[in-house]
Every structure is written in structure tokens, then in C-alpha cells.
Tab-separated table of C-alpha atoms in Angstrom:
chain	number	residue	atom	x	y	z
A	1	UNK	CA	-26.138	35.049	-2.155
A	2	UNK	CA	-23.452	34.904	-4.880
A	3	UNK	CA	-20.745	35.718	-2.328
A	4	UNK	CA	-21.455	32.477	-0.503
A	5	UNK	CA	-21.179	30.497	-3.748
A	6	UNK	CA	-17.907	32.190	-4.655
A	7	UNK	CA	-16.438	31.512	-1.217
A	8	UNK	CA	-17.534	27.854	-1.394
A	9	UNK	CA	-16.027	27.404	-4.859
A	10	UNK	CA	-12.765	28.995	-3.739
A	11	UNK	CA	-12.669	26.659	-0.758
A	12	UNK	CA	-13.185	23.619	-2.992
A	13	UNK	CA	-10.539	24.935	-5.422
A	14	UNK	CA	-7.910	25.153	-2.683
A	15	UNK	CA	-8.874	21.763	-1.243
A	16	UNK	CA	-8.319	20.180	-4.668
A	17	UNK	CA	-5.102	22.156	-5.172
A	18	UNK	CA	-3.788	20.893	-1.850
A	19	UNK	CA	-4.396	17.353	-3.032
A	20	UNK	CA	-2.733	17.932	-6.421
A	21	UNK	CA	0.324	15.946	-5.339
A	22	UNK	CA	-1.676	12.817	-4.732
A	23	UNK	CA	-1.452	9.678	-6.824
A	24	UNK	CA	-5.097	9.183	-7.742
A	25	UNK	CA	-4.282	9.594	-11.431
A	26	UNK	CA	-2.017	6.528	-11.452
A	27	UNK	CA	-3.264	3.214	-12.785
A	28	UNK	CA	-2.795	0.143	-10.594
A	29	UNK	CA	-4.940	-2.778	-9.447
A	30	UNK	CA	-4.614	-3.752	-5.778
A	31	UNK	CA	-3.860	-7.341	-4.792
A	32	UNK	CA	-6.234	-9.116	-2.407
A	33	UNK	CA	-5.559	-10.046	1.201
A	34	UNK	CA	-7.311	-10.752	4.502
A	35	UNK	CA	-7.341	-9.091	7.933
A	36	UNK	CA	-6.939	-5.523	6.745
A	37	UNK	CA	-6.868	-2.408	8.906
A	38	UNK	CA	-7.231	1.302	8.195
A	39	UNK	CA	-3.991	2.752	6.887
A	40	UNK	CA	-4.595	6.120	8.533
A	41	UNK	CA	-2.833	9.379	7.714
A	42	UNK	CA	0.375	9.153	5.732
A	43	UNK	CA	2.965	11.613	4.460
A	44	UNK	CA	4.379	9.292	1.842
A	45	UNK	CA	2.816	7.108	-0.803
A	46	UNK	CA	4.777	4.888	-3.182
A	47	UNK	CA	3.139	3.395	-6.275
A	48	UNK	CA	4.277	0.734	-8.739
A	49	UNK	CA	1.786	1.094	-11.580
A	50	UNK	CA	0.571	-1.192	-14.366
A	51	UNK	CA	3.560	-0.192	-16.512
A	52	UNK	CA	6.016	-1.067	-13.691
A	53	UNK	CA	6.878	2.604	-13.224
A	54	UNK	CA	7.723	3.802	-9.718
A	55	UNK	CA	6.189	6.951	-8.206
A	56	UNK	CA	6.731	8.760	-4.926
A	57	UNK	CA	3.767	11.001	-3.992
A	58	UNK	CA	2.670	11.012	-7.622
A	59	UNK	CA	6.074	11.949	-9.065
A	60	UNK	CA	8.079	9.394	-11.041
A	61	UNK	CA	11.335	8.381	-9.349
A	62	UNK	CA	14.103	5.812	-9.765
A	63	UNK	CA	14.497	3.038	-7.204
A	64	UNK	CA	18.058	4.235	-6.484
A	65	UNK	CA	16.831	7.586	-5.150
A	66	UNK	CA	13.797	6.198	-3.337
A	67	UNK	CA	15.276	5.582	0.133
A	68	UNK	CA	16.800	9.064	0.442
A	69	UNK	CA	13.664	10.732	-0.968
A	70	UNK	CA	11.460	8.909	1.580
A	71	UNK	CA	13.843	9.919	4.362
A	72	UNK	CA	13.549	13.558	3.248
A	73	UNK	CA	9.750	13.349	3.234
A	74	UNK	CA	9.533	11.690	6.656
A	75	UNK	CA	12.093	14.012	8.249
A	76	UNK	CA	12.211	13.650	12.019
A	77	UNK	CA	8.669	12.332	12.318
A	78	UNK	CA	8.340	10.112	15.402
A	79	UNK	CA	7.547	6.426	15.229
A	80	UNK	CA	3.862	5.924	14.466
A	81	UNK	CA	3.820	8.925	12.136
A	82	UNK	CA	6.240	7.423	9.643
A	83	UNK	CA	3.646	5.499	7.669
A	84	UNK	CA	4.514	4.809	4.043
A	85	UNK	CA	1.663	3.564	1.869
A	86	UNK	CA	2.818	1.032	-0.706
A	87	UNK	CA	0.489	0.564	-3.669
A	88	UNK	CA	1.781	-2.159	-5.961
A	89	UNK	CA	-0.038	-3.390	-9.055
A	90	UNK	CA	-1.062	-7.016	-8.465
A	91	UNK	CA	0.909	-8.299	-11.478
A	92	UNK	CA	4.153	-6.437	-10.669
A	93	UNK	CA	7.045	-8.861	-10.210
A	94	UNK	CA	9.440	-9.312	-7.274
A	95	UNK	CA	12.335	-7.928	-9.277
A	96	UNK	CA	10.488	-4.601	-9.242
A	97	UNK	CA	8.737	-4.421	-5.857
A	98	UNK	CA	11.268	-6.051	-3.505
A	99	UNK	CA	13.878	-3.276	-3.899
A	100	UNK	CA	11.053	-0.795	-3.171
A	101	UNK	CA	10.201	-2.580	0.095
A	102	UNK	CA	13.895	-2.629	0.967
A	103	UNK	CA	14.138	1.132	0.319
A	104	UNK	CA	11.155	1.843	2.614
A	105	UNK	CA	12.740	-0.292	5.318
A	106	UNK	CA	16.094	1.462	4.839
A	107	UNK	CA	14.419	4.882	5.192
A	108	UNK	CA	12.831	3.829	8.489
A	109	UNK	CA	9.266	3.973	7.191
A	110	UNK	CA	6.355	2.034	8.690
A	111	UNK	CA	5.266	0.015	5.688
A	112	UNK	CA	1.561	-0.450	4.912
A	113	UNK	CA	0.641	-2.500	1.846
A	114	UNK	CA	-2.529	-1.075	0.328
A	115	UNK	CA	-4.566	-4.087	-0.755
A	116	UNK	CA	-8.192	-5.006	-1.277
A	117	UNK	CA	-10.173	-7.058	1.210
A	118	UNK	CA	-10.877	-10.589	-0.016
A	119	UNK	CA	-14.349	-10.473	1.583
A	120	UNK	CA	-15.315	-7.313	-0.319
A	121	UNK	CA	-14.253	-8.717	-3.675
A	122	UNK	CA	-16.003	-12.046	-3.133
A	123	UNK	CA	-19.277	-10.207	-2.464
A	124	UNK	CA	-19.144	-8.388	-5.828
B	1	UNK	CA	-55.607	44.644	14.499
B	2	UNK	CA	-54.602	41.322	13.091
B	3	UNK	CA	-51.280	41.181	11.296
B	4	UNK	CA	-51.004	38.627	8.507
B	5	UNK	CA	-47.678	36.846	8.556
B	6	UNK	CA	-46.099	36.125	5.221
B	7	UNK	CA	-45.273	32.478	4.675
B	8	UNK	CA	-41.705	32.145	3.283
B	9	UNK	CA	-41.864	28.374	2.921
B	10	UNK	CA	-43.147	28.271	-0.601
B	11	UNK	CA	-40.663	30.659	-2.175
B	12	UNK	CA	-38.881	28.878	-5.006
B	13	UNK	CA	-35.194	29.521	-5.610
B	14	UNK	CA	-34.480	31.434	-8.810
B	15	UNK	CA	-34.188	29.157	-11.826
B	16	UNK	CA	-30.865	30.750	-12.774
B	17	UNK	CA	-29.260	29.220	-9.661
B	18	UNK	CA	-29.913	25.590	-10.624
B	19	UNK	CA	-26.706	25.431	-12.675
B	20	UNK	CA	-24.659	26.639	-9.699
B	21	UNK	CA	-26.367	24.178	-7.387
B	22	UNK	CA	-25.751	21.270	-9.758
B	23	UNK	CA	-22.090	22.266	-10.168
B	24	UNK	CA	-21.568	22.503	-6.426
B	25	UNK	CA	-23.206	19.120	-5.885
B	26	UNK	CA	-20.921	17.513	-8.500
B	27	UNK	CA	-17.810	19.025	-6.875
B	28	UNK	CA	-19.000	17.983	-3.412
B	29	UNK	CA	-19.460	14.346	-4.409
B	30	UNK	CA	-16.177	14.287	-6.346
B	31	UNK	CA	-14.281	15.476	-3.290
B	32	UNK	CA	-16.128	12.984	-1.052
B	33	UNK	CA	-15.252	10.135	-3.429
B	34	UNK	CA	-11.563	11.070	-3.540
B	35	UNK	CA	-11.010	11.163	0.228
B	36	UNK	CA	-12.082	7.614	1.020
B	37	UNK	CA	-9.535	6.129	3.447
B	38	UNK	CA	-7.233	3.336	2.272
B	39	UNK	CA	-7.107	0.005	3.999
B	40	UNK	CA	-4.140	-2.289	4.016
B	41	UNK	CA	-1.742	-4.553	5.881
B	42	UNK	CA	1.048	-3.261	8.073
B	43	UNK	CA	4.318	-5.064	7.639
B	44	UNK	CA	7.439	-4.723	9.723
B	45	UNK	CA	10.488	-5.645	7.730
B	46	UNK	CA	13.794	-5.685	9.636
B	47	UNK	CA	16.324	-3.155	8.324
B	48	UNK	CA	18.503	-4.340	5.487
B	49	UNK	CA	21.876	-5.770	6.328
B	50	UNK	CA	24.386	-7.590	4.219
B	51	UNK	CA	24.818	-11.186	5.293
B	52	UNK	CA	26.733	-13.857	3.537
B	53	UNK	CA	24.832	-17.028	2.854
B	54	UNK	CA	27.170	-19.219	4.903
B	55	UNK	CA	26.386	-17.183	8.048
B	56	UNK	CA	22.725	-18.151	8.035
B	57	UNK	CA	21.449	-20.353	10.819
B	58	UNK	CA	20.397	-23.740	9.633
B	59	UNK	CA	17.192	-23.864	11.741
B	60	UNK	CA	15.693	-20.684	10.245
B	61	UNK	CA	12.392	-21.208	8.468
B	62	UNK	CA	12.771	-20.393	4.811
B	63	UNK	CA	10.049	-19.850	2.240
B	64	UNK	CA	10.845	-19.776	-1.437
B	65	UNK	CA	8.397	-18.313	-3.917
B	66	UNK	CA	8.233	-18.900	-7.623
B	67	UNK	CA	5.647	-17.556	-10.071
B	68	UNK	CA	2.980	-19.989	-8.845
B	69	UNK	CA	4.514	-22.330	-6.274
B	70	UNK	CA	5.554	-22.122	-2.617
B	71	UNK	CA	8.386	-24.081	-1.010
B	72	UNK	CA	8.631	-24.371	2.767
B	73	UNK	CA	12.180	-25.295	3.806
B	74	UNK	CA	12.651	-26.672	0.306
B	75	UNK	CA	9.465	-28.800	0.234
B	76	UNK	CA	6.712	-27.834	-2.226
B	77	UNK	CA	3.465	-26.881	-0.442
B	78	UNK	CA	0.026	-26.220	-1.890
B	79	UNK	CA	-1.352	-22.721	-1.146
B	80	UNK	CA	-4.155	-24.355	0.894
B	81	UNK	CA	-1.734	-26.270	3.136
B	82	UNK	CA	0.766	-23.460	3.530
B	83	UNK	CA	-1.098	-21.564	6.284
B	84	UNK	CA	-1.551	-24.530	8.683
B	85	UNK	CA	1.982	-25.828	8.051
B	86	UNK	CA	3.735	-22.517	8.706
B	87	UNK	CA	1.573	-22.006	11.809
B	88	UNK	CA	2.559	-25.428	13.135
B	89	UNK	CA	6.234	-24.669	12.593
B	90	UNK	CA	6.007	-21.236	14.241
B	91	UNK	CA	3.919	-22.456	17.177
B	92	UNK	CA	6.683	-24.919	18.000
B	93	UNK	CA	9.083	-22.001	18.559
B	94	UNK	CA	8.683	-19.912	21.686
B	95	UNK	CA	11.575	-17.476	21.248
B	96	UNK	CA	10.561	-14.438	19.094
B	97	UNK	CA	13.997	-14.448	17.438
B	98	UNK	CA	13.274	-17.932	16.126
B	99	UNK	CA	10.049	-16.774	14.486
B	100	UNK	CA	11.905	-15.033	11.680
B	101	UNK	CA	10.898	-16.423	8.294
B	102	UNK	CA	13.278	-15.764	5.421
B	103	UNK	CA	11.343	-15.170	2.200
B	104	UNK	CA	13.227	-15.571	-1.048
B	105	UNK	CA	11.363	-14.844	-4.258
B	106	UNK	CA	12.212	-15.640	-7.848
B	107	UNK	CA	12.407	-12.429	-9.907
B	108	UNK	CA	9.151	-13.234	-11.740
B	109	UNK	CA	7.033	-13.792	-8.593
B	110	UNK	CA	3.887	-11.641	-8.904
B	111	UNK	CA	2.899	-9.311	-6.060
B	112	UNK	CA	-0.521	-10.919	-5.475
B	113	UNK	CA	1.164	-14.294	-4.837
B	114	UNK	CA	3.829	-12.679	-2.644
B	115	UNK	CA	1.377	-10.722	-0.478
B	116	UNK	CA	-0.897	-13.768	-0.049
B	117	UNK	CA	2.002	-15.864	1.277
B	118	UNK	CA	3.605	-13.175	3.474
B	119	UNK	CA	0.165	-12.358	4.940
B	120	UNK	CA	-0.228	-15.992	5.980
B	121	UNK	CA	3.239	-15.947	7.582
B	122	UNK	CA	2.393	-12.825	9.600
B	123	UNK	CA	-1.042	-14.122	10.576
B	124	UNK	CA	0.701	-17.240	11.900
B	125	UNK	CA	2.966	-15.069	14.077
B	126	UNK	CA	6.061	-15.027	11.877
B	127	UNK	CA	8.379	-12.092	11.182
B	128	UNK	CA	8.992	-11.717	7.463
B	129	UNK	CA	12.540	-11.049	6.348
B	130	UNK	CA	13.422	-10.662	2.697
B	131	UNK	CA	16.465	-12.270	1.214
B	132	UNK	CA	17.539	-10.304	-1.829
B	133	UNK	CA	20.336	-11.286	-4.100
B	134	UNK	CA	22.768	-8.455	-4.565
B	135	UNK	CA	23.731	-7.527	-8.118
B	136	UNK	CA	27.408	-8.003	-8.743
B	137	UNK	CA	29.331	-6.672	-11.691
B	138	UNK	CA	32.083	-8.948	-12.869
B	139	UNK	CA	34.664	-7.459	-15.162
B	140	UNK	CA	36.280	-9.946	-17.481
B	141	UNK	CA	39.814	-8.929	-18.410
């Protein structure tokens, strides 16, 4: 009986460990938009948080290194598997987020802006 | 001889296991909550290239964004009117190359304003292109 519990807990432990590089600990509020679609699986996630700091897969990075770092992460992935999730705090300014968009474009990433559905927020 | 079958349905789990069960349930729901898929908007931005301002075609649609306002080819537009007006302009162009919309933002333009406007451009069939001003260092002798 206890063996099953131990195995289950180990499984959960490794699942969480595998997700340790995610960006769920970062603070940002999504902007609102219409006609959204599922972002799907992505190798790369870029966040501009509430303090205007830039993160690549949860690790802080400078905008100057962003394009090459994204290229390294995407490698030789074919088109359609080069999705880059962009999570920008709604109050971040163009001076900060436009160079990020340019870097994603330069690295050949398929840009997906992670935003909140207007319909969902109006229901709340 | 009749054999009495033991009913196993009413056996209670040991009370010492309730802590383990509760812990596993908490972990299960935490993991479920953290793997919810993201939803968003795909955007295809043409690769960056350096172009001097004088090379730009005069008939390109340009959208300028400030902190709160939107200008379509230099004319101020209310956010409500922007969608229909950009759609009308894009519908009048049949060639995909002519559907490029150059978006130039003031440095203090917030992201929520920017994404609202660029979403409307894409929904109207436009191709968003960003015009960024390059930083130049001038050394004074």
C-alpha cells in the first residue's frame, strides 16, 4: 500500500522538477484582446513582468542577448514548432516590448501574444 | 454446505492514511491548475531590415500610436472608428503586398493599447510591420 503512495509522490516530484524552468512565478497581468486561439506547445516563453524585467524561460536576460538565446533554444525546429510565447504586462511600454518582438522575429520564432479574452473578463 | 461470502464493501480505510490522501489530493489539484493551456494571438511580423525613411512608399498605410491616441495616415481616429476605417482601407487593396500596415509607436505607448490596435489591423486583413527608430550615438568633438 505504502509503495504505491511512494511511487506516486516520486512521480509528482519529477513532474514538478521538470517544470521548474517555467515562468509561473513571474508577476504580470495579461492585456485583453479578441479572437484568441490556443497557443499550443512551446519551447520558448518570454516574459516582460510588472517591473519591466525581461525573462526567457524564467531566467532574467538582457534584450541584447535575447535573439541569439531564442535561436539557441529553437535550434533546427521546423516551421510550426518554433512557437515563442510572449507574455507582456499590460502596462509595459513600447520602448520595452518592441525590441523584444523584433528579437523574436529576428530569431525566426512564431510569435504568439499571450493575452486574456475580452469575453471572459467581461463576464467576471 | 453454504459458504458465507465476506462483504469487503464496508471496510473503512485506516485513519492514519487520511493525511496521505489529503496531501496527494492537494498535489494533484496543484499540478492540474498549473498545466492549464495558454491562449493568445498569433502574429507574423516580417523579419527586421534596415530601411531609410526616404525609401518608404508613399501609399503604405501607416498607424501611429501614442499613449492613448491612434493616428491613421496622420489623421486622429477614435478607437471605436479605427476598426471600420482600417478595414475599408485594406479592403480597397487587392494585392497582399499592399496590405502591409506600418505601425509606429511612441516610446510610452502601453502594451494593452498596442495589442488592441494591432489586433484590429490583423482582423481586418492587414500585415503588421513595426517601424522602430534606431538608437544612434553622436560623438561631439
